[in-house]
Coordinates of N, CA and C in Angstrom, one line a residue:
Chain A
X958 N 0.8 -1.2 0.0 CA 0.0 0.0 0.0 C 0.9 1.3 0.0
X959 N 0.4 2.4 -0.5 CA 0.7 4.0 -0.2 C 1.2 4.7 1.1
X960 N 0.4 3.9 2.0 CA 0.6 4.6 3.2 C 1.4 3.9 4.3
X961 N 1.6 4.4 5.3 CA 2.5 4.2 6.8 C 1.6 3.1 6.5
X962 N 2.2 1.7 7.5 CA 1.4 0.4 7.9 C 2.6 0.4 9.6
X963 N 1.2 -0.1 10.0 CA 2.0 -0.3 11.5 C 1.7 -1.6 11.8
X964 N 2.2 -2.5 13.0 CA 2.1 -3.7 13.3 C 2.9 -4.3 14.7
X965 N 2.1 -4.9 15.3 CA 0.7 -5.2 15.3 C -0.3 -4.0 15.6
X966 N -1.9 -4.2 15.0 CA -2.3 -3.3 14.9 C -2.7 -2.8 16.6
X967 N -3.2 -4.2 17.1 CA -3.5 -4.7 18.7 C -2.7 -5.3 19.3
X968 N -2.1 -5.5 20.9 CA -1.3 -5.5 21.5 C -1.6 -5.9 23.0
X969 N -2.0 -7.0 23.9 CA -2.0 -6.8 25.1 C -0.7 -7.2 25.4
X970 N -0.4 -7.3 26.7 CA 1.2 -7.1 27.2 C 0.5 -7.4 28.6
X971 N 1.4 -8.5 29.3 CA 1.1 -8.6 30.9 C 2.4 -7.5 31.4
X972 N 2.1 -7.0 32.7 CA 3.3 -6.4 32.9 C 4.0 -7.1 33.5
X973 N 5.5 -6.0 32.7 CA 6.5 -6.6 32.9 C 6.8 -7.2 31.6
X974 N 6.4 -7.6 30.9 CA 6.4 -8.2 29.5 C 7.4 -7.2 28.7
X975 N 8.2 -7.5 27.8 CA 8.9 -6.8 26.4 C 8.0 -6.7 25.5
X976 N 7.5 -5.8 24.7 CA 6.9 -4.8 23.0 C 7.8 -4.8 22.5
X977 N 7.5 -5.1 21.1 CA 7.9 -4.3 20.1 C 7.2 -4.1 18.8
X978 N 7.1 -2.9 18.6 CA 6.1 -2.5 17.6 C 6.4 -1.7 16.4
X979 N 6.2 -2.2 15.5 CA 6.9 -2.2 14.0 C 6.1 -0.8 12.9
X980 N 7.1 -0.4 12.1 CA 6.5 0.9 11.6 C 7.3 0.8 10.0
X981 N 6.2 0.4 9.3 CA 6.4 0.5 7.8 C 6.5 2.4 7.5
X982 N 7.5 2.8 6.9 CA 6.8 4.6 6.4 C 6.4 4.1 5.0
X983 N 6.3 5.6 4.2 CA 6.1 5.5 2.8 C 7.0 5.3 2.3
X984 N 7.4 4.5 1.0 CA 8.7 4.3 0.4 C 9.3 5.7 0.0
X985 N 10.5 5.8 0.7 CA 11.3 7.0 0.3 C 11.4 8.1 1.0
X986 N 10.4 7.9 2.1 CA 10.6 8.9 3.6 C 11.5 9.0 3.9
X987 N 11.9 10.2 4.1 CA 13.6 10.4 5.3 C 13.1 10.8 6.5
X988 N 12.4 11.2 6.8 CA 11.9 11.5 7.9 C 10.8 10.6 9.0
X989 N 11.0 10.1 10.3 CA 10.1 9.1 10.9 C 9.9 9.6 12.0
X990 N 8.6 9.9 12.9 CA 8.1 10.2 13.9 C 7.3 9.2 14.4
X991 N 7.6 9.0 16.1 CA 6.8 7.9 17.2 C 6.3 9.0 17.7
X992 N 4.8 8.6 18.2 CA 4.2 9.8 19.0 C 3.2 8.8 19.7
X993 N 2.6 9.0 21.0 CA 2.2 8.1 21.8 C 0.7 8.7 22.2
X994 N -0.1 8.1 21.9 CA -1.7 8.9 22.4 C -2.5 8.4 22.8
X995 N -2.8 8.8 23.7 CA -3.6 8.4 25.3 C -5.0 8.6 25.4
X996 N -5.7 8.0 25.7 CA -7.0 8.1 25.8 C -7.8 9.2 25.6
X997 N -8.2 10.1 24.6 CA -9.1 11.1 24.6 C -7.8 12.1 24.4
X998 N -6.5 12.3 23.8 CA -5.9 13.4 23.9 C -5.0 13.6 23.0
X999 N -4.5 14.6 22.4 CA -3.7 14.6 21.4 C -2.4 13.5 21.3
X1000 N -1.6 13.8 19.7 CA -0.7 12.3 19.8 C 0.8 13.3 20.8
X1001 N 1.1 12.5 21.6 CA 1.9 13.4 22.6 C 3.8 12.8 21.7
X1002 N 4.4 13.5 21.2 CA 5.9 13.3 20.4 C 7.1 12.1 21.3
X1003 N 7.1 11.3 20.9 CA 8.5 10.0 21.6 C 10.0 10.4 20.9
X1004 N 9.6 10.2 19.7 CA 10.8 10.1 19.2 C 11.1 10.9 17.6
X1005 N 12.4 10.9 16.6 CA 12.1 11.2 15.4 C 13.5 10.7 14.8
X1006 N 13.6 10.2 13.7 CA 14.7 9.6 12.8 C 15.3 10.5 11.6
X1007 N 15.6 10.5 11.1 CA 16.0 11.2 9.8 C 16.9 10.1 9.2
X1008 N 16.7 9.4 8.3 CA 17.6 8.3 7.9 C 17.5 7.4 9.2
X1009 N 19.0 6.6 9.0 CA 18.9 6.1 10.2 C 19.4 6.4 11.5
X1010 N 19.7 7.9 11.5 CA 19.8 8.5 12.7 C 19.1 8.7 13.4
X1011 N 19.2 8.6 14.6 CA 17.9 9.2 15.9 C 18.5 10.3 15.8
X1012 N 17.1 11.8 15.2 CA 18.2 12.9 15.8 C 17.1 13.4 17.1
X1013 N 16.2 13.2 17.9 CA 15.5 13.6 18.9 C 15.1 12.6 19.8
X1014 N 15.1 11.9 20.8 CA 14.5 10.9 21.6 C 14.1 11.8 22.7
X1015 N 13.6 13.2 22.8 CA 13.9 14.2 23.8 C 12.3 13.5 24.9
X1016 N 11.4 12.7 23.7 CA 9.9 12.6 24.0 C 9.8 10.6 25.2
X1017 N 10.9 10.4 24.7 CA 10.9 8.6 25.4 C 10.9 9.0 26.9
X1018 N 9.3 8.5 27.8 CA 9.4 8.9 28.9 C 10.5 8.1 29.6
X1019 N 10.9 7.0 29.4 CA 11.7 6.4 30.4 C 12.7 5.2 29.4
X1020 N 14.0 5.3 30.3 CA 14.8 4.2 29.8 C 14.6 3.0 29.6
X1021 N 13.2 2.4 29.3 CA 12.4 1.5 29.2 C 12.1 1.7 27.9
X1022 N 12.0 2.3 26.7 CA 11.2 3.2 25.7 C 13.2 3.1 25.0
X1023 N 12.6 2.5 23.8 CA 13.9 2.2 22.7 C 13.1 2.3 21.2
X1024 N 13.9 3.5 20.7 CA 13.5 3.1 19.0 C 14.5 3.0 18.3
X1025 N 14.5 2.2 17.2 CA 15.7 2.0 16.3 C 15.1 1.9 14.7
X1026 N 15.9 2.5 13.6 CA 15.9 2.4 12.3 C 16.8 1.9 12.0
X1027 N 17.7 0.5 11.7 CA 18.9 0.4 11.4 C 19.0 0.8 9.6
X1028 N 18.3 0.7 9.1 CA 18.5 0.4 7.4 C 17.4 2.0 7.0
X1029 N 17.3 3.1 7.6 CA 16.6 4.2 7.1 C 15.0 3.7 7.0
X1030 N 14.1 2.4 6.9 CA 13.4 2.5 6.6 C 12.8 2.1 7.4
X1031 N 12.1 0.7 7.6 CA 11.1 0.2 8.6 C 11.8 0.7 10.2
X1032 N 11.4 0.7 11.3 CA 11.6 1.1 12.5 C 10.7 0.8 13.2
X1033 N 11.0 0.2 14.5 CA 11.0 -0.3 15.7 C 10.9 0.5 16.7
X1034 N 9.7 0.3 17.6 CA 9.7 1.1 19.2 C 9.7 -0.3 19.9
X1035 N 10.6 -0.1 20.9 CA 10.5 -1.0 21.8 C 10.2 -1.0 23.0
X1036 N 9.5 -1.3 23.8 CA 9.3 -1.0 25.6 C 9.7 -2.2 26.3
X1037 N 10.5 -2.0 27.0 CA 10.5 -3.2 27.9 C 10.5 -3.2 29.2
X1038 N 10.0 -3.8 30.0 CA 9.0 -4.0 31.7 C 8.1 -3.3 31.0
X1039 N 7.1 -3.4 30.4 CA 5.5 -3.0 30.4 C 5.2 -2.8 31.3
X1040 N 4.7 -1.5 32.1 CA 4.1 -1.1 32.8 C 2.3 -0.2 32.1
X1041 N 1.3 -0.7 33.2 CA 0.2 0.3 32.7 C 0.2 1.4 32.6
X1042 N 0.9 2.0 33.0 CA 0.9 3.4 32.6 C 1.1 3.5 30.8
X1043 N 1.8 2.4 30.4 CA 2.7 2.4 29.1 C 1.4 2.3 28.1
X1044 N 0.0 2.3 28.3 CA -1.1 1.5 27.6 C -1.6 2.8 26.9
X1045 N -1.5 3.4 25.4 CA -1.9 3.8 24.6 C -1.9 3.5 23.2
X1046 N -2.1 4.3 22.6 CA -2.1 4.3 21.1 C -0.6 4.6 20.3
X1047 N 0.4 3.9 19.9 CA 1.5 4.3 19.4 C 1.3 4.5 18.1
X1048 N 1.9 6.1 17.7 CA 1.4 6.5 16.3 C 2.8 6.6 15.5
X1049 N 2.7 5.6 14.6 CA 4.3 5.9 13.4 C 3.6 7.4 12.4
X1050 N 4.7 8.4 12.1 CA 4.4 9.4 11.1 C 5.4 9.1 10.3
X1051 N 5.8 9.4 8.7 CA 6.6 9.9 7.7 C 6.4 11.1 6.9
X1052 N 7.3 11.4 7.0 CA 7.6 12.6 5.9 C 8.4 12.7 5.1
X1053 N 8.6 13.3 3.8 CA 9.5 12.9 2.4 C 11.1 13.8 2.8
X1054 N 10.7 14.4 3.5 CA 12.0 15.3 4.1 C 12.2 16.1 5.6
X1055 N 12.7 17.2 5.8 CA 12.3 17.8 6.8 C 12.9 18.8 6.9
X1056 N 11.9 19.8 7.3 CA 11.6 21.4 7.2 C 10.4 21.4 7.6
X1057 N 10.6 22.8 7.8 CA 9.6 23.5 8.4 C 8.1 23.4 7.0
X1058 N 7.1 23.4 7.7 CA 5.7 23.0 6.9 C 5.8 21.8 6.1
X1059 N 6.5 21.0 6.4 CA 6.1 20.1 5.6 C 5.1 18.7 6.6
X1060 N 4.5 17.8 5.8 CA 3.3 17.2 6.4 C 3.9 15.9 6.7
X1061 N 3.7 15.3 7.5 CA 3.6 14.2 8.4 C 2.3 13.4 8.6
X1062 N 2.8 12.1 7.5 CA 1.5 11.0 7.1 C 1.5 10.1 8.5
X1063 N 0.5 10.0 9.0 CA 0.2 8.9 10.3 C 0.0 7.4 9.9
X1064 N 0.4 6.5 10.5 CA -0.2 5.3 10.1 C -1.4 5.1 11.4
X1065 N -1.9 4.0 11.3 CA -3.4 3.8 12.0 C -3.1 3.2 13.5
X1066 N -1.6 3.0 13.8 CA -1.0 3.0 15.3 C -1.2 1.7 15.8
X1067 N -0.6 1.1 16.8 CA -0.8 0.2 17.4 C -1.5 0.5 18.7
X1068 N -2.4 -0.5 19.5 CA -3.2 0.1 20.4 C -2.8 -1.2 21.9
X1069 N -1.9 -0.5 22.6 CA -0.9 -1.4 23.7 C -2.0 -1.3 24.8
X1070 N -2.4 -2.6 25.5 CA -3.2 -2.5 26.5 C -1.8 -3.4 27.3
X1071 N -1.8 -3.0 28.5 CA -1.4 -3.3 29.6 C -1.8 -4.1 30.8
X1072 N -1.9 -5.5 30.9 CA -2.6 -6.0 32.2 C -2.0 -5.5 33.7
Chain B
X104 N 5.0 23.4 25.2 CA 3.9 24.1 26.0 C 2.6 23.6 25.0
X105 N 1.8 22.6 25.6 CA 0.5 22.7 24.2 C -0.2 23.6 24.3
X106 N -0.7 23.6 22.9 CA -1.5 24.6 22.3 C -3.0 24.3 22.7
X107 N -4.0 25.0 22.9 CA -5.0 24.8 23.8 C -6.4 25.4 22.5
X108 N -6.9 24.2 22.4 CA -8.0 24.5 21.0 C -9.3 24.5 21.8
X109 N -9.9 25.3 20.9 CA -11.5 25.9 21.3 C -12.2 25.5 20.1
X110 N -13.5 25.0 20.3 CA -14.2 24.4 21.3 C -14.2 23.2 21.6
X111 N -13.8 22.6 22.9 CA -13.4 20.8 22.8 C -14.5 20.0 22.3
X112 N -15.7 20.5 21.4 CA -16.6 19.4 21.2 C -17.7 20.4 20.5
X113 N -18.4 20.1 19.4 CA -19.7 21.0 18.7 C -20.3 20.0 18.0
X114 N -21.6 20.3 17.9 CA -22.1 19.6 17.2 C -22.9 20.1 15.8
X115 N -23.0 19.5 14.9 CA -23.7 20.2 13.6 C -24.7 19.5 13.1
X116 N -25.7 20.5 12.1 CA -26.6 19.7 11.5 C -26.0 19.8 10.2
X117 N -26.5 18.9 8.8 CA -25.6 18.7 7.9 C -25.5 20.3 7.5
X118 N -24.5 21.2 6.6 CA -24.8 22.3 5.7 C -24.5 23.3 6.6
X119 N -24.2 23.5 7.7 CA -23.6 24.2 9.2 C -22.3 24.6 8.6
X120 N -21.9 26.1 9.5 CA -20.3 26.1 9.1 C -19.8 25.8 10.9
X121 N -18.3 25.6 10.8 CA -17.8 25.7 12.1 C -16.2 26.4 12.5
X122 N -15.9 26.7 12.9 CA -14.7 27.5 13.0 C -14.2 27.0 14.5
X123 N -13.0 26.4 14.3 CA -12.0 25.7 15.6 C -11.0 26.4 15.5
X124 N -10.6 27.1 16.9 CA -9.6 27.4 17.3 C -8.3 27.0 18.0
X125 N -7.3 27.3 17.6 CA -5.4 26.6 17.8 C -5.1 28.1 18.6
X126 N -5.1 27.7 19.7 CA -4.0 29.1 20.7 C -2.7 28.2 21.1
X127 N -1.4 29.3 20.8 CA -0.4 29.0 21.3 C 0.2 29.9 22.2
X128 N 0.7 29.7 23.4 CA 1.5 30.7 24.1 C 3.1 31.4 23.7
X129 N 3.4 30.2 22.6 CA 5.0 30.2 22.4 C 4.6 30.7 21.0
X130 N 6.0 31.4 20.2 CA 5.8 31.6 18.8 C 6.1 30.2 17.9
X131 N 5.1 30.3 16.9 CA 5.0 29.3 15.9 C 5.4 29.3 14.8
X132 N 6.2 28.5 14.1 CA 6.6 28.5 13.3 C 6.1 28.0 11.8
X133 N 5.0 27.1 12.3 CA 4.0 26.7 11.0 C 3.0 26.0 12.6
X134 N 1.5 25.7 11.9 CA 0.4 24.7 12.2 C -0.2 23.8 11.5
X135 N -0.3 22.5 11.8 CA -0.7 21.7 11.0 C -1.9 21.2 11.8
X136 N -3.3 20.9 10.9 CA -4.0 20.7 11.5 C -4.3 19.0 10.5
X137 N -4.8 18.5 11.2 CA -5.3 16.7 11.7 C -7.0 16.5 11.7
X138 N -7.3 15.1 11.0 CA -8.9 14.8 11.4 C -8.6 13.4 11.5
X139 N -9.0 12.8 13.1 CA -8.6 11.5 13.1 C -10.4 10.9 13.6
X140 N -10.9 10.0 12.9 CA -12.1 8.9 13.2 C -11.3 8.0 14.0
X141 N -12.6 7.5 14.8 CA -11.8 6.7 16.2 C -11.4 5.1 15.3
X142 N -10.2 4.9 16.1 CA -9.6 4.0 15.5 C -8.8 4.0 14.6
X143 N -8.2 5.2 13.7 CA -7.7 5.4 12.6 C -6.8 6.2 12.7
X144 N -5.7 6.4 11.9 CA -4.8 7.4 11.4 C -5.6 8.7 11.2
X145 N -4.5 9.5 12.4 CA -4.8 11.2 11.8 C -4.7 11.5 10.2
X146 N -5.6 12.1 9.7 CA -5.6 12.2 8.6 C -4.8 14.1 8.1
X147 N -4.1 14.0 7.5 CA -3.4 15.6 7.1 C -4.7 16.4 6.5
X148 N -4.6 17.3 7.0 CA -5.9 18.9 6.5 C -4.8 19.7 5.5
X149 N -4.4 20.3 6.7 CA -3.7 21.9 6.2 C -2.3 22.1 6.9
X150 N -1.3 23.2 6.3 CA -0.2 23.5 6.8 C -0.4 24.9 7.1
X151 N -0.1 25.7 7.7 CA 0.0 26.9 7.6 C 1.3 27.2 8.0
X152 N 2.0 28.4 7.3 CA 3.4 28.5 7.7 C 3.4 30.1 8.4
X153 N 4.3 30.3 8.9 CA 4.7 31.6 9.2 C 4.9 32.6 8.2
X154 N 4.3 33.5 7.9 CA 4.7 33.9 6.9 C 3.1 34.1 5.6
X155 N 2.5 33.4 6.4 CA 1.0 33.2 5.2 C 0.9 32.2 4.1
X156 N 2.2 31.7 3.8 CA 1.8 30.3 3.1 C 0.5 29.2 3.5
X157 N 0.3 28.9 2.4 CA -0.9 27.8 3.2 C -0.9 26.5 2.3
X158 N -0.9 25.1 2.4 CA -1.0 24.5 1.7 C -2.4 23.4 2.4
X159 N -3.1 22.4 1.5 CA -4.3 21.7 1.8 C -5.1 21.6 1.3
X160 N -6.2 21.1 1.8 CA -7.6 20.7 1.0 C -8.3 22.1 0.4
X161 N -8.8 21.9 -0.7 CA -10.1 23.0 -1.0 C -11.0 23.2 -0.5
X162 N -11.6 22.5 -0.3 CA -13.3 22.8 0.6 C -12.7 23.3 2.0
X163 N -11.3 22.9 2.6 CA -11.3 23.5 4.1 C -10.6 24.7 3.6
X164 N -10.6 25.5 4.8 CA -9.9 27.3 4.7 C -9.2 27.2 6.1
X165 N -8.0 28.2 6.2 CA -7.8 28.3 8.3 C -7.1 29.9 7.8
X166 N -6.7 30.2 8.8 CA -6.1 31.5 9.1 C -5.0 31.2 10.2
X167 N -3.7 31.9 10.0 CA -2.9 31.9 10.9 C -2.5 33.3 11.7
X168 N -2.7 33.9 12.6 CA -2.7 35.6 12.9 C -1.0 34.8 13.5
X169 N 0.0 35.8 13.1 CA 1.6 35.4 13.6 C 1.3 35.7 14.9
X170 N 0.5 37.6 15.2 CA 0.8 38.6 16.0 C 0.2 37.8 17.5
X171 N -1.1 37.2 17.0 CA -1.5 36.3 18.6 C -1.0 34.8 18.6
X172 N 0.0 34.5 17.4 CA 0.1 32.9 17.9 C -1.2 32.2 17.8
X173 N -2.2 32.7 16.9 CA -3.6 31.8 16.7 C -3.6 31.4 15.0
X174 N -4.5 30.2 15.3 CA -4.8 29.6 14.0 C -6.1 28.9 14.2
X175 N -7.0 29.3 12.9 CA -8.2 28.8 13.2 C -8.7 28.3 11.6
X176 N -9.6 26.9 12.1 CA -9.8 26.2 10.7 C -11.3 26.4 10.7
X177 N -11.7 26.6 9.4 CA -13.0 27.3 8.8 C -13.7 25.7 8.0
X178 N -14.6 25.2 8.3 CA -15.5 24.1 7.7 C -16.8 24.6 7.5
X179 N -17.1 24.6 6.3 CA -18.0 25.1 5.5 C -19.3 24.4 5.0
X180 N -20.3 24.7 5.1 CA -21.0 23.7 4.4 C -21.0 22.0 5.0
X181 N -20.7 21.8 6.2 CA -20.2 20.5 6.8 C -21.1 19.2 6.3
X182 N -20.5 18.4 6.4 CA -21.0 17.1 5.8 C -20.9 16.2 7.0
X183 N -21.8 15.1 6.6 CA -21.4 14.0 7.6 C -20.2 13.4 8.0
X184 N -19.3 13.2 6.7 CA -17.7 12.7 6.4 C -16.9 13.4 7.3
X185 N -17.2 14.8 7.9 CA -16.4 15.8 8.3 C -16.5 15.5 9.9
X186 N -17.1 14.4 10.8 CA -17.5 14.0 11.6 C -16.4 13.7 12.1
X187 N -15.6 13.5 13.4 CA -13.8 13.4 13.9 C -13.2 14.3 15.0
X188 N -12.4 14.3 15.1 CA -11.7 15.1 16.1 C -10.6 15.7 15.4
X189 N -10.7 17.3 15.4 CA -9.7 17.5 14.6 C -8.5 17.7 15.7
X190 N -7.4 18.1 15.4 CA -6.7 18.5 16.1 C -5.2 19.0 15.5
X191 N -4.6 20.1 16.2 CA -4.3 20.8 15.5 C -2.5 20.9 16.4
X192 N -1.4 20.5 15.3 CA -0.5 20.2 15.8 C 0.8 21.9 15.6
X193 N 1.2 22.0 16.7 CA 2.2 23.0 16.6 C 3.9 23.2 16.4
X194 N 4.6 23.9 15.3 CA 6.0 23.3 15.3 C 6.2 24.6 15.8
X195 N 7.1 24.3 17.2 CA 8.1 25.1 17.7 C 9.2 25.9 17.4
X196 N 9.6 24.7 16.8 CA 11.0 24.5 16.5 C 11.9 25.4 15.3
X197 N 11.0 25.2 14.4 CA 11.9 26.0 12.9 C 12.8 25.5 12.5
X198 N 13.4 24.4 13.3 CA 14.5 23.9 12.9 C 14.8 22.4 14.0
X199 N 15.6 21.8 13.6 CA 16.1 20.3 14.3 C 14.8 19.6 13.8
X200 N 14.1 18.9 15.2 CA 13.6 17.7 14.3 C 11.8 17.5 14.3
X201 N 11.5 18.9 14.0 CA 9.9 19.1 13.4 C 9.0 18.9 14.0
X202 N 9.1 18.2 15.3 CA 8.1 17.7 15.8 C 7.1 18.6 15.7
X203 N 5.9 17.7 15.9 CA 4.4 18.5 16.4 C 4.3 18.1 18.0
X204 N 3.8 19.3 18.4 CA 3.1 19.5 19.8 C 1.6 19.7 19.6
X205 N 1.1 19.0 19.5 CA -0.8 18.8 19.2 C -1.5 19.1 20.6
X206 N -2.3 19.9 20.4 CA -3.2 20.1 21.4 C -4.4 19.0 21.7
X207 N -5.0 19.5 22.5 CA -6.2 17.9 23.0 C -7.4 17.6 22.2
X208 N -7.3 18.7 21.2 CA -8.3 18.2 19.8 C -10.0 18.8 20.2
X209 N -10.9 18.8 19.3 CA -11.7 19.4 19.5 C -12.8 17.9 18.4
X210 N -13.9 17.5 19.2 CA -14.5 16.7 18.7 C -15.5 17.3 17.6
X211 N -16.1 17.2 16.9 CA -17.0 17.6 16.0 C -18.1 16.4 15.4
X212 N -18.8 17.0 15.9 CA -20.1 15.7 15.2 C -21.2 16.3 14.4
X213 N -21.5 16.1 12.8 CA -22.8 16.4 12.1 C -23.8 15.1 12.0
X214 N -24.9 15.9 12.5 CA -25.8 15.3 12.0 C -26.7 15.4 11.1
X215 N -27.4 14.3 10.4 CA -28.8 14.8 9.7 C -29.5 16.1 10.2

């Protein structure tokens, strides 16, 4: 398809359990955004790539919260000890470059429930 | 700092206009506004840049004022489809790594 694909789309996790949750962009994006959204509230910013550089993790609440791009394209968030607090909506974005006004495509997120 | 949108919630009958408001406290560098249906990908609207560029949909309109740090999106003629929560994301930055700062969204429902 055209757009971000994320995976899995659903997710429960006992806690304490290791995630990892997968993010297709559009072919040829240089730019990748993790953003995390919580029940009823906007997508709150985790992380951002440009190639396969991390150049922001400023958003990863805790050293628990790992993202990685090795090859520029698909990318990985990872959580490990799942805690409930950790239980929202994880949103992958791409973008064809990066500057100012340019748009950031969403994929349809993974939805992490937490026992 | 998020940006704080008005009205958290309106409702319409079809053919209604509505106008939602983006306040930011900090200066803005562009606004990107979002329509996300539950369960699904935020969907891209509009950009608005500093400066009065605007790029997005035809049927929508917004305005960016620099001098109050406000941006407001104009829906016209509303339709059922236009039913979602918009939400309207803020770049601070101008520079490094783009993020949006999105406010808590504003629900919008038309009806018949």
């Amino acid at each position: 398809g055209a757009g971000v694909s994320q995976s899995p789309r659903y997710k429960v996790a006992k806690r304490g359990q290791d995630v990892a949750l997968r993010c297709d962009p559009i072919s040829g994006h240089v730019s990748l955004f993790w953003y995390q959204q919580a029940l009823g509230q906007g997508p709150e910013f985790l992380t951002y790539f440009q190639n396969e550089a991390q150049l922001d993790k400023s958003g990863l609440p805790s050293d628990r919260f790992f993202a990685e791009r090795p090859e520029g394209s698909v990318s990985t968030l990872k959580i490990q000890r799942t805690q409930q607090e950790d239980s929202a909506v994880y949103l992958c974005a791409s973008s064809f470059t990066m500057g100012v006004g340019i748009e950031q495509f969403f994929g349809p997120g993974t939805r992490l429930t937490v026992l | 700092q998020q940006p704080v949108q008005s009205p958290q919630a309106v409702i319409l009958r079809e053919g209604e206009d509505a106008v939602i408001n983006c306040s930011s406290s900090k200066a803005l560098y562009s606004v990107h506004w979002y329509r996300q249906k539950h369960g699904e990908a935020p969907v891209f609207l509009m950009i608005l840049l500093k400066g009065g560029e605007q790029k997005g949909h035809e049927k929508i309109s917004a305005s960016f004022n620099e001098k109050k740090q406000q941006s407001s999106l104009y829906l016209t003629a509303s339709q059922l489809s236009y039913s979602g929560t918009y939400f309207c994301g803020t770049d601070y930055s101008g520079a490094g790594s783009y993020q949006l700062t999105f406010g808590k969204g504003t629900k919008l429902s038309v009806i018949p």
